[in-house]
Amino acid sequence: MTENNNIPKDAILFQQLALSFYNSAWQNMGKVANPITQKIELDLPSAAFSIDMLDMLKSKMKGNLNDEEERFLQNAVSTLKLNYIEEQKKAEQMKQDENKTDDKADNNQQPTTNNQ
């Protein structure tokens, strides 16, 4: 099933699992295009789930990982968390900007009364 017989099957499967969550997080943060639709999509709850899954793998696998696997998970989780916070702030700012725009539009549409 594996082409390289020097690498244990479990190591390859673990790497693929971790990369699956890693890539999913980037995609759901809108940092890379969806490979199927070729569109940039933002789904922060799904990104958070993928990051949490990697973080859980890191903690549950502690002591069972080689140095390279441990380093990858540590760097992946740290980088993803920092980018998630950045995207979350952007989303909050966009929401605030939309609310300000909506408020201005509502104020402009209110009927004026002329009591002369």
PDB file of N, CA and C in Angstrom, residues 16-35 47 50-51 76:
ATOM      1  N   GLN A  16      -0.536  12.016   7.125  1.00  0.00           N
ATOM      2  CA  GLN A  16      -1.653  12.381   6.252  1.00  0.00           C
ATOM      3  C   GLN A  16      -2.837  12.919   7.052  1.00  0.00           C
ATOM      4  N   LEU A  17      -3.105  12.325   8.206  1.00  0.00           N
ATOM      5  CA  LEU A  17      -4.186  12.803   9.068  1.00  0.00           C
ATOM      6  C   LEU A  17      -3.902  14.230   9.534  1.00  0.00           C
ATOM      7  N   ALA A  18      -2.690  14.449  10.023  1.00  0.00           N
ATOM      8  CA  ALA A  18      -2.312  15.779  10.507  1.00  0.00           C
ATOM      9  C   ALA A  18      -2.366  16.804   9.371  1.00  0.00           C
ATOM     10  N   LEU A  19      -1.863  16.437   8.204  1.00  0.00           N
ATOM     11  CA  LEU A  19      -1.890  17.357   7.063  1.00  0.00           C
ATOM     12  C   LEU A  19      -3.308  17.643   6.598  1.00  0.00           C
ATOM     13  N   SER A  20      -4.181  16.679   6.740  1.00  0.00           N
ATOM     14  CA  SER A  20      -5.584  16.880   6.368  1.00  0.00           C
ATOM     15  C   SER A  20      -6.211  17.984   7.218  1.00  0.00           C
ATOM     16  N   PHE A  21      -6.013  17.914   8.530  1.00  0.00           N
ATOM     17  CA  PHE A  21      -6.544  18.952   9.418  1.00  0.00           C
ATOM     18  C   PHE A  21      -5.841  20.288   9.185  1.00  0.00           C
ATOM     19  N   TYR A  22      -4.544  20.236   8.958  1.00  0.00           N
ATOM     20  CA  TYR A  22      -3.748  21.441   8.713  1.00  0.00           C
ATOM     21  C   TYR A  22      -4.253  22.178   7.468  1.00  0.00           C
ATOM     22  N   ASN A  23      -4.375  21.454   6.371  1.00  0.00           N
ATOM     23  CA  ASN A  23      -4.843  22.063   5.120  1.00  0.00           C
ATOM     24  C   ASN A  23      -6.287  22.532   5.226  1.00  0.00           C
ATOM     25  N   SER A  24      -7.108  21.782   5.931  1.00  0.00           N
ATOM     26  CA  SER A  24      -8.505  22.165   6.126  1.00  0.00           C
ATOM     27  C   SER A  24      -8.598  23.490   6.883  1.00  0.00           C
ATOM     28  N   ALA A  25      -7.771  23.660   7.891  1.00  0.00           N
ATOM     29  CA  ALA A  25      -7.779  24.905   8.665  1.00  0.00           C
ATOM     30  C   ALA A  25      -7.415  26.093   7.777  1.00  0.00           C
ATOM     31  N   TRP A  26      -6.362  25.955   6.975  1.00  0.00           N
ATOM     32  CA  TRP A  26      -5.963  27.043   6.071  1.00  0.00           C
ATOM     33  C   TRP A  26      -7.082  27.376   5.098  1.00  0.00           C
ATOM     34  N   GLN A  27      -7.690  26.333   4.556  1.00  0.00           N
ATOM     35  CA  GLN A  27      -8.773  26.536   3.588  1.00  0.00           C
ATOM     36  C   GLN A  27      -9.956  27.240   4.238  1.00  0.00           C
ATOM     37  N   ASN A  28     -10.344  26.812   5.432  1.00  0.00           N
ATOM     38  CA  ASN A  28     -11.504  27.390   6.106  1.00  0.00           C
ATOM     39  C   ASN A  28     -11.242  28.789   6.657  1.00  0.00           C
ATOM     40  N   MET A  29      -9.983  29.158   6.777  1.00  0.00           N
ATOM     41  CA  MET A  29      -9.662  30.533   7.165  1.00  0.00           C
ATOM     42  C   MET A  29      -9.606  31.455   5.950  1.00  0.00           C
ATOM     43  N   GLY A  30      -9.850  30.897   4.775  1.00  0.00           N
ATOM     44  CA  GLY A  30      -9.820  31.703   3.563  1.00  0.00           C
ATOM     45  C   GLY A  30      -8.418  32.033   3.093  1.00  0.00           C
ATOM     46  N   LYS A  31      -7.447  31.275   3.538  1.00  0.00           N
ATOM     47  CA  LYS A  31      -6.053  31.540   3.161  1.00  0.00           C
ATOM     48  C   LYS A  31      -5.655  30.830   1.871  1.00  0.00           C
ATOM     49  N   VAL A  32      -6.340  29.736   1.542  1.00  0.00           N
ATOM     50  CA  VAL A  32      -6.099  29.016   0.290  1.00  0.00           C
ATOM     51  C   VAL A  32      -7.451  28.653  -0.321  1.00  0.00           C
ATOM     52  N   ALA A  33      -7.446  28.484  -1.619  1.00  0.00           N
ATOM     53  CA  ALA A  33      -8.692  28.170  -2.323  1.00  0.00           C
ATOM     54  C   ALA A  33      -9.125  26.733  -2.055  1.00  0.00           C
ATOM     55  N   ASN A  34     -10.423  26.536  -2.077  1.00  0.00           N
ATOM     56  CA  ASN A  34     -10.989  25.196  -2.008  1.00  0.00           C
ATOM     57  C   ASN A  34     -10.527  24.458  -3.263  1.00  0.00           C
ATOM     58  N   PRO A  35      -9.889  23.294  -3.119  1.00  0.00           N
ATOM     59  CA  PRO A  35      -9.351  22.616  -4.302  1.00  0.00           C
ATOM     60  C   PRO A  35     -10.436  22.122  -5.265  1.00  0.00           C
ATOM     61  N   ALA A  47     -12.627  26.069  10.747  1.00  0.00           N
ATOM     62  CA  ALA A  47     -11.185  26.258  10.933  1.00  0.00           C
ATOM     63  C   ALA A  47     -10.807  25.994  12.384  1.00  0.00           C
ATOM     64  N   SER A  50     -10.696  22.255  13.091  1.00  0.00           N
ATOM     65  CA  SER A  50      -9.485  21.611  12.578  1.00  0.00           C
ATOM     66  C   SER A  50      -8.274  21.921  13.454  1.00  0.00           C
ATOM     67  N   ILE A  51      -8.174  23.159  13.905  1.00  0.00           N
ATOM     68  CA  ILE A  51      -7.062  23.545  14.782  1.00  0.00           C
ATOM     69  C   ILE A  51      -7.166  22.799  16.108  1.00  0.00           C
ATOM     70  N   ALA A  76       2.647  23.813  13.485  1.00  0.00           N
ATOM     71  CA  ALA A  76       1.357  23.902  12.794  1.00  0.00           C
ATOM     72  C   ALA A  76       0.307  24.538  13.689  1.00  0.00           C
TER      73      ALA A  76
END
